[in-house]
Amino acid sequence: MSVSAQAAVRRGVSPLRVVLAILWRDAVVTWRDIISVLAQVVLQPLVMLFIFVGVLGRLAYVDPSYDDVLLPGVVAMSGFVAALQAVALPLMMEFGYTKEIEDRLLAPVPISLVGLEKVLAAALRALFAAAVTLPAGMLIVQDATFRVDGLPLLVLSVLLGGWAAGAIGLIIGTLLPPSKVGIMFALIIAPMLFTGGTQYPWPSLGKLPWFQVLTALNPMTYASEGVRAALEPQVPHIEPWISMVVLTGSCVVLTAIGMVSFRRRSLT
Amino acid sequence: MPGSQTRKAVKVSKVDDSAVAIDALVKRYPGAPANAVDELFLEVRPGEIFGLLGPNGAGKSTTIGILTTRVIPTGGTATVLGVDVVAHPVAARRLLGVVPQVNNLDRSLNAWQNLVFHAAYHGVPRALRKARATELMESFGLTGRGRDSVNTYSGGMAQRLLIARALMHDPRVLFLDEPTTGLDPQARLFVWDRIRELRAAGVTIVLTTHDMDEAADLSDRVGIIDHGKLLALDTVHALTRGLEGKSMLDITIARLPGPAARELPDVLALPDVPALPDLLELPDVPLGLLELPDVLAGVDGVERVERVESAPAVRGGPGGAPPFGPPRPAAAPAGPATGETRFRLYVSRDPAAVLGPVAQLLARRGCPITDVQIGEPSLEDVFIALTGRSLR
Ligand SMILES: Nc1ncnc2c1ncn2[C@@H]1O[C@H](COP(=O)(O)OP(=O)(O)OP(=O)(O)O)[C@@H](O)[C@H]1O
Ligand SMILES: [Mg+2]
């Protein structure tokens, strides 16, 4: 190899460049499987929207104004699920079976940064999933109004929600062996999807205090509330600043736990 | 304490400028009953090919894991080019490359991407990583297969790609964990050539293998470990020479001298084995088959003589003898049927030095030698002598 390349390697490379290279790898892999990624992350929320609004709404089982509740909820959920799935499942496989993460673990950066990259990638995937789900959802509920003013809050909510979900995925993916995939879906992901404020505004849960407390423990609730405040501010919602503060705090704590867990899983 | 025994048994000089230095290294996996690496001492010199040998489970991969910053040791120190791999793993990773025992290629990427992304993770500038990938794909015989998914690669191709990938960031120390296991003879020779080229380019190489001939051929020095401890560390030549009295001399004689009657036990039997000087002064009396072994055993330096019935030397020899490396098989079969007889002499001295007196002796007795083979103890003999024959 030429002297300059040698020199570049020996001098050391900035951790940011390494993380960006790994991020680029994840982008290439995602793009290669774009169809199945889309199917995984946006189909389920859209089906939910279709059943509740397109079917039950038409049959008058559900109030027409419910789409103002559900559409933002579904956008938040698609981002959250996309982020969680981008990390948890691949990590379980890469650590447990394919070992393909090992090459990245040998990159000249602290190992926990390789874990952090996963969370970053997850947050970006959340944004992408939400960006696909929102227009598709608007088509399904036949509501063409988009509140441009709410865009910054929308993006922030989806990003922070995706970040928190990615960190949860990091924890799950490094703690569970691949044989426990079924358990992960049944005992962790499914309950999270129904306690995350997708199908109801959190303030309206006052009549069910125990459930209100339970949902308050799920970071996804704050992403849903944030997206709802951004898109349909007339629906009752948690003050956006509270949601963002709680989400940020969750991100910090979950990411720290996830990075430690990732390091422990990477080293024996 | 066992560790101090090792320290005494094997002198490892601590050199400051060593490529790899391991000092009292210990690794116990959580919940394991014993240490996988147990007070290990090792020193690899810059620019050498170092063969790390040991039975299954000896701790080779664990040692490589520690040196490549993936396994955290329980105790002791390990440095790569002076960089402490535990204290400064990031700096160490810049200097080293790894080919692991099991394929860990990135299956989500194609072969070419495996190479260029590896370089990108190490900060190799974009233009250079493309040039480097092209060059390595070519030198590893993978040109034209870059776009293929690595899932479609055969085991041998994947192994070559793994080595190429490890070289993408131009490491100065390369760790190869069983790089030729599962390769066909061509690929094996190919990989050997590449390894030698790397040494010529100044790369230090640490490799593990279960192929003793490969280790002997390739390594400048070898270390033999078992149960996580170093048993021996030296050049192959020094290690095999260390097996005193374990060389062999195979002598084939064209036909037995004298009439058939001489083969009777009581004819001309020598009750005592005479000392060599006496023997040499005896008149040239032809000897019979049964006397020959005893006479040969009297030659200075010969410890034991066996008559080998069939021509192709059999590993281990008859009578439960230790499994010494066989001499090269003879071109033509020898044996009673062809009127040839082969004797195997276990010698305690340099077999070449023993050959002179033996040839002289046989010549005087009218026994023409048709074939001579010197069987040096092989690295495998050293390995078995040190680690025993029991299965792990
Ligand atoms: N991740 C692990 N967890 C627990 N024990 C392990 C782990 N890896 C290896 N061991 C144990 O450590 C010991 C040394 O294993 P290691 O893989 O280093 O041996 P090796 O010399 O490479 O063997 P082989 O020639 O079979 O590859 C073995 O007893 C093995 O069971
Ligand atoms: Mg091994």
XYZ file of C-alpha atoms and ligand atoms in Angstrom:
692
model
C 0.000 0.000 0.000
C 1.169 3.458 -0.644
C 2.893 5.360 2.091
C 0.145 7.924 2.368
C -2.485 5.294 3.116
C -0.260 3.734 5.722
C 0.265 7.094 7.265
C -3.453 7.784 7.273
C -4.171 4.549 9.099
C -1.358 4.896 11.620
C -2.059 8.515 12.426
C -5.439 7.443 13.502
C -8.746 8.354 12.127
C -11.347 10.498 13.786
C -14.026 8.422 15.511
C -16.641 10.421 13.648
C -15.311 9.244 10.298
C -15.358 5.639 11.460
C -18.914 5.947 12.737
C -19.951 7.567 9.457
C -18.337 4.723 7.514
C -20.272 2.179 9.560
C -23.421 4.246 9.116
C -22.819 4.231 5.380
C -22.523 0.459 5.485
C -25.912 0.252 7.212
C -27.390 2.601 4.620
C -26.100 0.421 1.777
C -27.500 -2.715 3.419
C -30.855 -1.027 4.054
C -31.069 0.231 0.502
C -30.307 -3.230 -0.863
C -33.275 -4.640 1.080
C -35.457 -1.578 0.738
C -38.600 -3.462 -0.244
C -38.532 -5.817 2.700
C -37.559 -2.977 5.019
C -40.596 -1.007 3.870
C -42.857 -4.000 4.252
C -41.562 -4.573 7.765
C -41.942 -1.061 9.041
C -44.842 0.630 7.311
C -47.225 -2.134 6.358
C -48.334 -2.963 9.878
C -49.151 0.637 10.909
C -50.962 1.250 7.644
C -53.068 -1.887 8.034
C -53.996 -0.760 11.517
C -55.010 2.605 10.151
C -57.016 1.027 7.398
C -58.935 -1.277 9.763
C -59.750 1.386 12.338
C -60.473 4.281 10.047
C -61.103 2.828 6.597
C -63.220 -0.113 7.795
C -64.550 0.494 11.318
C -64.976 4.213 10.578
C -67.063 3.518 7.470
C -69.137 1.000 9.402
C -69.717 3.751 11.999
C -68.224 1.707 14.824
C -65.574 4.387 15.187
C -66.105 8.130 15.343
C -64.884 9.943 12.165
C -62.711 12.267 14.250
C -60.727 9.231 15.442
C -58.414 9.533 12.469
C -57.006 12.696 14.066
C -55.943 10.522 16.982
C -54.819 7.481 15.079
C -52.922 8.930 12.117
C -50.304 10.734 14.253
C -50.156 7.696 16.528
C -49.491 5.407 13.591
C -46.779 7.689 12.243
C -45.026 7.634 15.611
C -45.449 3.894 15.877
C -43.993 3.196 12.443
C -40.911 5.198 13.359
C -40.586 3.536 16.730
C -40.993 -0.002 15.395
C -38.683 0.647 12.479
C -35.964 1.796 14.843
C -36.437 -1.078 17.257
C -36.369 -3.660 14.498
C -33.388 -2.072 12.812
C -31.287 -2.859 15.852
C -32.648 -5.700 17.963
C -33.076 -8.453 15.419
C -29.930 -7.850 13.342
C -27.816 -7.607 16.469
C -29.108 -10.881 17.826
C -28.228 -12.545 14.547
C -24.875 -10.860 14.104
C -23.713 -11.702 17.581
C -25.307 -15.111 17.742
C -24.922 -16.624 14.294
C -23.257 -14.716 11.514
C -20.550 -12.961 13.553
C -20.506 -10.413 10.764
C -20.357 -7.537 13.238
C -16.854 -8.621 14.225
C -15.184 -6.679 11.465
C -16.724 -3.472 12.754
C -15.712 -4.341 16.305
C -12.115 -4.295 15.083
C -12.422 -0.754 13.781
C -10.087 1.651 15.552
C -12.734 3.303 17.728
C -13.987 2.521 21.224
C -16.334 -0.430 20.896
C -19.293 1.347 22.463
C -19.241 3.791 19.544
C -20.042 0.886 17.233
C -23.122 0.344 19.396
C -23.927 4.036 19.313
C -23.851 3.931 15.524
C -26.629 1.345 15.610
C -28.802 3.752 17.582
C -28.019 6.598 15.234
C -28.921 4.430 12.255
C -32.134 3.458 14.024
C -33.142 7.075 14.541
C -32.588 7.795 10.849
C -34.612 4.756 9.900
C -37.426 6.001 12.120
C -37.439 9.257 10.204
C -37.529 7.404 6.917
C -40.385 5.142 8.045
C -42.406 8.098 9.293
C -41.797 9.942 6.044
C -43.300 7.035 4.123
C -46.113 6.307 6.554
C -47.441 9.850 6.864
C -48.381 10.474 3.209
C -49.626 6.916 2.796
C -51.724 7.315 5.945
C -53.107 10.609 4.722
C -54.268 8.812 1.600
C -55.987 6.122 3.644
C -57.857 8.531 5.888
C -58.414 10.887 2.946
C -57.207 13.878 4.850
C -54.943 16.071 2.768
C -54.203 18.771 5.308
C -50.674 18.927 6.579
C -49.646 21.383 9.286
C -46.337 22.757 8.063
C -45.910 24.645 11.345
C -45.729 21.340 13.122
C -42.873 20.012 11.010
C -40.003 20.759 13.440
C -41.831 19.108 16.347
C -42.814 16.211 14.108
C -39.221 15.557 13.050
C -37.912 15.961 16.583
C -40.514 13.619 18.035
C -39.863 10.944 15.443
C -36.076 11.266 15.784
C -36.054 11.145 19.559
C -38.612 8.339 19.606
C -36.522 6.425 17.085
C -33.408 7.072 19.116
C -35.027 5.717 22.275
C -36.362 2.702 20.368
C -32.922 2.076 18.882
C -31.408 2.147 22.346
C -34.035 -0.323 23.567
C -33.183 -2.475 20.557
C -29.532 -2.260 21.502
C -30.287 -3.517 24.989
C -32.543 -6.323 23.776
C -30.234 -7.323 20.934
C -27.215 -7.616 23.177
C -28.949 -9.363 26.066
C -31.076 -11.958 24.283
C -29.673 -14.877 22.298
C -31.222 -15.511 18.860
C -33.204 -18.427 20.253
C -35.292 -15.929 22.223
C -36.638 -14.019 19.210
C -40.157 -15.317 19.839
C -40.062 -14.206 23.446
C -38.865 -10.799 22.372
C -41.877 -10.261 20.137
C -44.429 -11.701 22.534
C -43.237 -10.243 25.807
C -41.505 -7.029 24.841
C -42.454 -5.624 21.474
C -46.164 -6.433 21.368
C -46.920 -4.954 24.812
C -44.878 -1.884 23.943
C -46.939 -1.287 20.819
C -50.160 -1.182 22.800
C -48.910 0.947 25.667
C -47.288 3.583 23.483
C -50.156 6.034 23.006
C -50.760 5.138 19.381
C -54.460 4.432 19.691
C -55.437 6.996 22.349
C -54.327 10.425 23.570
C -52.582 10.071 26.884
C -54.532 12.838 28.728
C -57.779 11.036 27.919
C -56.663 8.068 30.026
C -57.621 9.901 33.215
C -60.426 7.412 33.756
C -57.918 4.537 33.808
C -55.219 5.814 36.156
C -53.297 2.526 36.391
C -53.104 2.307 32.619
C -52.163 5.955 32.421
C -49.216 5.277 34.742
C -48.231 2.213 32.764
C -48.216 4.056 29.462
C -46.260 6.893 31.028
C -43.411 4.412 31.484
C -43.223 3.705 27.748
C -41.052 6.222 25.878
C -43.142 5.652 22.774
C -46.014 7.453 24.483
C -44.076 10.719 24.346
C -43.227 10.257 20.692
C -46.919 9.694 19.934
C -47.901 12.731 21.974
C -45.278 14.833 20.252
C -46.384 13.802 16.768
C -50.012 14.403 17.721
C -49.210 17.868 19.037
C -47.407 18.591 15.781
C -50.062 17.310 13.382
C -53.382 17.666 15.216
C -52.909 20.186 18.029
C -56.649 20.298 18.719
C -56.507 16.776 20.143
C -55.613 16.784 23.852
C -51.906 16.057 24.297
C -49.066 16.302 26.762
C -47.284 19.655 26.592
C -44.715 19.171 23.800
C -41.817 20.446 25.883
C -42.594 17.883 28.570
C -42.705 15.110 25.990
C -39.393 16.193 24.489
C -37.682 16.472 27.863
C -38.881 13.030 28.926
C -37.901 11.554 25.557
C -34.454 13.126 25.725
C -33.963 11.800 29.241
C -35.059 8.317 28.139
C -32.643 8.503 25.236
C -29.735 9.386 27.484
C -30.440 6.663 30.029
C -31.332 3.923 27.537
C -28.373 4.746 25.296
C -25.963 4.591 28.208
C -27.335 1.213 29.268
C -27.306 -0.006 25.682
C -23.713 1.026 25.087
C -22.537 -0.724 28.235
C -24.507 -3.811 27.304
C -23.099 -3.713 23.781
C -19.558 -3.502 25.081
C -20.116 -6.426 27.394
C -21.577 -8.516 24.601
C -18.721 -7.651 22.247
C -15.924 -8.551 24.613
C -15.496 -11.840 26.388
C 3.116 -22.743 41.234
C 2.805 -24.030 37.701
C 3.449 -20.668 36.141
C 6.904 -20.402 37.583
C 7.681 -23.839 36.208
C 6.848 -22.630 32.759
C 9.012 -19.634 33.289
C 11.909 -21.897 34.147
C 11.222 -24.469 31.492
C 11.071 -22.005 28.661
C 13.331 -19.039 28.559
C 11.480 -16.190 26.970
C 13.598 -13.149 26.667
C 11.580 -10.010 27.041
C 12.569 -7.822 24.189
C 11.313 -4.293 24.170
C 10.974 -4.151 20.431
C 9.162 -7.448 20.103
C 6.191 -7.582 17.747
C 4.086 -9.453 20.281
C 4.915 -9.875 23.933
C 2.778 -11.849 26.347
C 3.621 -11.887 30.002
C 1.967 -14.160 32.568
C -1.252 -13.929 30.595
C -4.302 -15.516 32.214
C -7.822 -15.900 30.887
C -10.585 -17.658 32.714
C -13.960 -17.563 30.998
C -16.841 -16.848 33.352
C -18.019 -20.060 34.938
C -15.219 -22.132 33.442
C -13.559 -24.635 35.764
C -10.043 -23.929 34.530
C -8.041 -21.180 32.926
C -8.193 -21.176 29.124
C -4.897 -19.307 29.112
C -2.796 -19.989 32.160
C 0.250 -17.851 32.915
C 1.327 -17.803 29.309
C 4.627 -16.279 28.225
C 5.357 -15.613 24.580
C 7.468 -13.325 22.517
C 7.183 -12.895 18.762
C 9.965 -11.062 16.986
C 9.280 -8.405 14.391
C 9.144 -9.750 10.868
C 8.951 -13.407 11.739
C 6.340 -16.026 11.010
C 5.416 -17.446 14.351
C 3.512 -20.710 14.543
C 1.278 -21.100 17.569
C 0.544 -24.781 18.023
C -1.465 -26.761 20.501
C -4.158 -29.412 20.738
C -7.840 -28.519 20.473
C -8.826 -26.281 23.337
C -5.224 -25.444 24.210
C -6.044 -21.755 24.246
C -4.722 -20.631 20.865
C -7.823 -18.792 19.722
C -8.264 -17.301 23.170
C -4.716 -15.985 23.038
C -5.331 -14.507 19.602
C -8.610 -13.084 20.880
C -6.790 -11.274 23.654
C -4.097 -9.987 21.316
C -6.710 -8.701 18.912
C -8.611 -6.895 21.691
C -11.736 -9.056 21.564
C -11.097 -11.035 24.729
C -10.297 -9.269 27.979
C -7.648 -11.177 29.950
C -8.105 -12.028 33.603
C -4.477 -11.209 34.338
C -1.072 -10.536 32.866
C -0.121 -8.254 30.013
C -0.075 -8.482 26.253
C 1.432 -5.995 23.858
C 1.443 -5.687 20.084
C 4.374 -3.607 18.816
C 4.719 -2.213 22.290
C 1.060 -1.193 22.545
C -0.756 -2.671 25.525
C -3.842 -4.279 23.986
C -5.903 -3.969 27.163
C -5.030 -0.379 28.009
C -4.983 0.910 24.423
C -7.181 -1.323 22.285
C -7.897 1.369 19.704
C -4.208 2.004 19.042
C -3.594 -1.750 18.886
C -6.384 -2.244 16.351
C -4.684 0.197 14.011
C -1.617 -2.017 13.947
C -3.059 -5.471 13.618
C -5.129 -7.529 11.246
C -7.029 -10.722 12.004
C -8.184 -13.726 10.051
C -10.459 -15.522 12.500
C -10.932 -19.260 12.791
C -14.543 -19.026 11.632
C -15.758 -17.063 8.641
C -17.120 -13.726 9.810
C -17.457 -11.988 6.464
C -20.222 -9.413 6.263
C -22.916 -11.433 4.521
C -25.023 -8.384 3.883
C -22.307 -7.022 1.599
C -20.725 -8.369 -1.541
C -17.084 -9.350 -1.682
C -15.846 -6.033 -2.975
C -17.812 -4.132 -0.362
C -16.368 -6.342 2.347
C -12.949 -5.074 1.360
C -13.664 -1.395 0.851
C -15.824 -1.018 3.944
C -13.162 -2.658 6.065
C -10.706 -0.080 4.776
C -13.219 2.690 5.392
C -13.628 1.587 9.009
C -9.880 2.028 9.314
C -9.792 5.444 7.735
C -8.116 4.510 4.467
C -8.875 7.318 1.998
C -11.474 6.478 -0.622
C -9.274 6.426 -3.722
C -6.712 4.284 -1.965
C -9.206 1.749 -0.738
C -10.462 1.131 -4.237
C -6.944 0.680 -5.576
C -6.075 -1.565 -2.670
C -9.204 -3.679 -3.081
C -8.532 -4.158 -6.779
C -4.970 -5.144 -6.049
C -5.885 -7.605 -3.305
C -8.770 -9.156 -5.235
C -6.288 -9.827 -7.973
C -3.494 -11.165 -5.835
C -5.917 -13.486 -4.055
C -7.315 -14.826 -7.292
C -10.758 -13.304 -6.840
C -10.831 -10.914 -9.777
C -14.275 -10.885 -11.352
C -15.984 -12.179 -8.211
C -16.224 -8.841 -6.477
C -19.916 -8.305 -7.104
C -20.838 -11.763 -5.884
C -22.492 -12.164 -2.533
C -20.099 -13.749 -0.095
C -22.796 -16.342 0.571
C -22.021 -17.783 -2.838
C -18.327 -18.089 -2.048
C -16.874 -21.536 -1.478
C -14.998 -22.141 1.742
C -11.641 -21.658 0.079
C -12.690 -18.438 -1.618
C -14.115 -17.084 1.604
C -10.866 -17.877 3.351
C -8.902 -15.992 0.712
C -11.278 -13.058 0.955
C -10.894 -13.048 4.741
C -7.140 -12.756 4.371
C -7.465 -10.059 1.723
C -9.831 -8.123 3.973
C -7.432 -8.319 6.904
C -4.774 -6.769 4.688
C -6.869 -3.845 3.497
C -5.606 -1.482 6.172
C -2.050 -2.704 5.818
C -1.541 -4.170 9.296
C 1.936 -4.600 10.642
C 1.085 -7.686 12.633
C -1.256 -10.237 11.093
C -2.963 -12.915 13.163
C -4.140 -15.950 11.224
C -6.203 -18.496 13.153
C -6.041 -21.746 11.188
C -5.823 -20.009 7.818
C -5.484 -23.187 5.769
C -7.968 -25.476 7.469
C -10.351 -26.762 4.826
C -8.305 -25.570 1.864
C -7.391 -27.769 -1.079
C -3.686 -28.306 -1.757
C -3.574 -25.587 -4.399
C -5.202 -23.009 -2.192
C -2.994 -24.044 0.684
C 0.157 -23.523 -1.343
C -1.275 -20.258 -2.602
C -1.900 -19.027 0.934
C 1.576 -20.115 1.996
C 3.046 -18.047 -0.810
C 1.034 -15.012 0.212
C 2.134 -15.445 3.827
C 5.767 -15.621 2.798
C 5.331 -12.529 0.636
C 3.927 -10.691 3.612
C 6.909 -11.652 5.695
C 9.163 -10.390 2.929
C 7.237 -7.117 3.070
C 8.028 -6.849 6.750
C 4.722 -7.975 8.219
C 4.934 -10.026 11.393
C 2.729 -13.083 11.219
C 1.278 -15.159 14.022
C -0.535 -18.214 12.770
C -2.135 -21.242 14.331
C -2.483 -24.545 12.568
C -2.977 -28.210 13.266
C -0.898 -29.126 10.239
C 2.559 -29.812 11.628
C 4.192 -29.929 8.225
C 2.725 -26.538 7.450
C 3.969 -25.120 10.735
C 7.416 -26.582 10.145
C 7.574 -25.317 6.573
C 6.285 -21.865 7.200
C 7.299 -20.791 10.677
C 10.538 -19.196 11.660
C 9.754 -20.223 15.197
C 6.944 -22.125 16.832
C 5.417 -22.068 20.267
C 3.626 -25.135 21.530
C 0.982 -24.551 24.149
C -1.331 -26.855 26.043
C -3.841 -26.127 28.771
C -3.009 -22.482 28.262
C 0.655 -22.891 29.116
C 3.706 -22.588 26.941
C 5.509 -25.903 26.641
C 8.181 -25.014 24.126
C 9.241 -22.085 22.001
C 12.024 -22.317 19.477
C 12.872 -22.887 15.861
C 11.553 -26.123 14.429
C 15.111 -27.319 13.954
C 16.028 -26.726 17.570
C 12.863 -28.390 18.798
C 13.354 -31.537 16.742
C 17.031 -31.672 17.592
C 15.939 -31.580 21.185
C 14.453 -35.035 20.817
C 17.784 -36.750 21.550
C 18.094 -40.346 20.490
C 14.991 -40.031 18.407
C 16.502 -39.936 14.934
C 16.276 -42.940 12.675
C 18.402 -44.514 10.020
C 16.770 -46.961 7.654
C 19.216 -49.247 5.881
C 18.149 -51.580 3.095
C 20.413 -54.441 2.203
C 20.224 -56.076 -1.206
C 20.470 -59.678 -0.160
C 21.474 -61.621 2.834
C 25.065 -62.653 2.850
C 26.136 -66.287 2.875
C 24.162 -69.467 2.452
C 20.733 -69.963 3.809
C 22.121 -72.050 6.613
C 23.555 -68.892 8.095
C 20.102 -67.836 9.013
C 19.950 -70.592 11.599
C 20.184 -69.077 15.027
C 23.100 -71.126 16.299
C 25.396 -70.590 13.367
C 28.001 -67.962 14.115
C 25.801 -66.442 16.758
C 27.611 -63.867 18.751
C 26.813 -64.386 22.402
C 27.723 -60.860 23.376
C 27.481 -57.786 21.321
C 31.086 -56.820 20.718
C 32.184 -53.277 20.989
C 32.600 -51.499 17.735
C 36.409 -51.303 17.670
C 36.635 -55.069 18.140
C 34.121 -55.648 15.476
C 35.906 -53.558 12.980
C 39.033 -55.537 13.582
C 37.346 -58.851 12.950
C 37.993 -60.485 9.640
C 35.391 -59.987 6.972
C 33.062 -62.716 7.961
C 29.662 -62.668 6.330
C 26.854 -62.505 8.809
C 23.378 -63.994 8.880
C 20.102 -62.258 9.148
C 19.723 -62.913 12.810
C 23.117 -61.627 13.771
C 22.867 -58.392 11.876
C 20.645 -56.470 14.266
C 22.894 -57.257 17.189
C 25.974 -56.352 15.274
C 24.451 -53.081 14.128
C 23.329 -52.311 17.650
C 26.952 -52.403 18.659
C 27.803 -49.408 16.516
C 28.433 -46.365 18.642
C 25.358 -44.173 18.736
C 22.872 -46.856 17.767
C 20.368 -47.428 20.519
C 18.097 -50.034 19.070
C 17.705 -51.942 15.840
C 14.520 -53.248 14.331
C 13.985 -55.304 11.272
C 11.325 -53.671 9.186
C 9.462 -56.295 7.229
C 7.641 -54.327 4.659
C 9.192 -51.620 2.631
C 6.989 -48.605 3.225
C 7.929 -47.267 6.585
C 5.019 -47.346 8.941
C 4.474 -44.548 11.371
C 4.985 -45.668 14.899
C 6.934 -48.732 13.892
C 6.292 -52.207 15.203
C 6.159 -53.132 18.820
C 4.451 -50.025 20.062
C 7.458 -47.877 19.434
C 6.919 -44.156 19.819
C 5.451 -42.528 16.738
C 8.479 -41.088 15.100
C 8.194 -39.511 11.759
C 8.789 -42.028 9.045
C 11.542 -41.738 6.523
C 10.338 -41.101 3.008
C 8.915 -44.266 1.557
C 11.342 -46.158 -0.619
C 10.810 -46.133 -4.338
C 10.940 -49.899 -4.672
C 9.449 -52.264 -2.170
C 11.979 -54.177 -0.145
C 11.435 -57.393 1.724
C 12.204 -61.026 1.788
C 10.440 -61.577 -1.513
C 12.848 -59.349 -3.397
C 15.811 -60.521 -1.401
C 16.037 -57.175 0.322
C 15.961 -56.535 4.005
C 15.483 -53.299 5.792
C 16.705 -52.450 9.249
C 15.710 -49.424 11.215
C 18.318 -48.017 13.541
C 17.251 -45.670 16.309
C 20.225 -43.456 16.858
C 21.132 -41.072 19.623
C 23.644 -39.125 17.554
C 23.454 -37.330 14.290
C 22.329 -40.131 11.944
C 24.756 -38.972 9.267
C 27.631 -39.545 11.674
C 26.422 -43.048 12.441
C 25.992 -43.906 8.804
C 29.757 -44.029 8.156
C 30.608 -46.800 10.624
C 27.467 -48.708 9.742
C 28.240 -48.608 6.024
C 31.812 -49.652 6.700
C 30.687 -52.529 8.843
C 28.194 -53.778 6.317
C 30.660 -53.441 3.487
C 33.174 -55.604 5.341
C 30.533 -58.217 5.863
C 29.606 -58.217 2.240
C 26.182 -56.725 2.650
C 25.599 -54.200 -0.131
C 23.482 -51.290 0.944
C 20.870 -50.438 -1.648
C 19.029 -47.696 0.137
C 19.614 -45.377 3.050
C 17.073 -43.073 4.565
C 17.545 -40.707 7.407
C 14.429 -40.091 9.428
C 14.654 -36.989 11.501
C 12.054 -36.577 14.200
C 9.383 -34.273 12.898
C 7.624 -31.380 14.553
C 4.720 -33.743 15.020
C 6.924 -35.998 17.136
C 7.887 -33.020 19.263
C 4.238 -32.037 19.514
C 3.140 -35.510 20.593
C 6.055 -35.868 22.966
C 5.060 -32.609 24.666
C 1.290 -32.832 24.627
C 0.694 -36.565 24.814
C -1.575 -38.740 22.744
C -4.876 -38.385 24.559
C -7.805 -36.835 22.759
C -9.107 -33.489 23.880
N -16.413 -17.866 24.640
C -16.016 -18.852 25.467
N -16.645 -19.064 26.642
C -16.263 -20.042 27.479
N -15.241 -20.862 27.253
C -14.557 -20.712 26.110
C -14.904 -19.708 25.155
N -14.054 -19.797 24.118
C -13.213 -20.804 24.399
N -13.508 -21.359 25.595
C -12.776 -22.464 26.255
O -11.431 -22.069 26.404
C -10.559 -23.142 26.100
C -9.614 -22.723 25.003
O -10.327 -22.548 23.803
P -9.662 -21.989 22.479
O -10.751 -21.729 21.514
O -8.774 -20.860 22.834
O -8.800 -23.232 22.018
P -7.977 -23.454 20.678
O -6.585 -23.752 21.082
O -8.189 -22.356 19.737
O -8.650 -24.788 20.135
P -8.929 -25.273 18.616
O -7.659 -25.839 18.121
O -9.948 -26.348 18.805
O -9.417 -24.105 17.848
C -11.443 -24.332 25.753
O -11.543 -25.117 26.905
C -12.756 -23.709 25.406
O -13.797 -24.565 25.777
Mg -9.024 -22.152 17.909
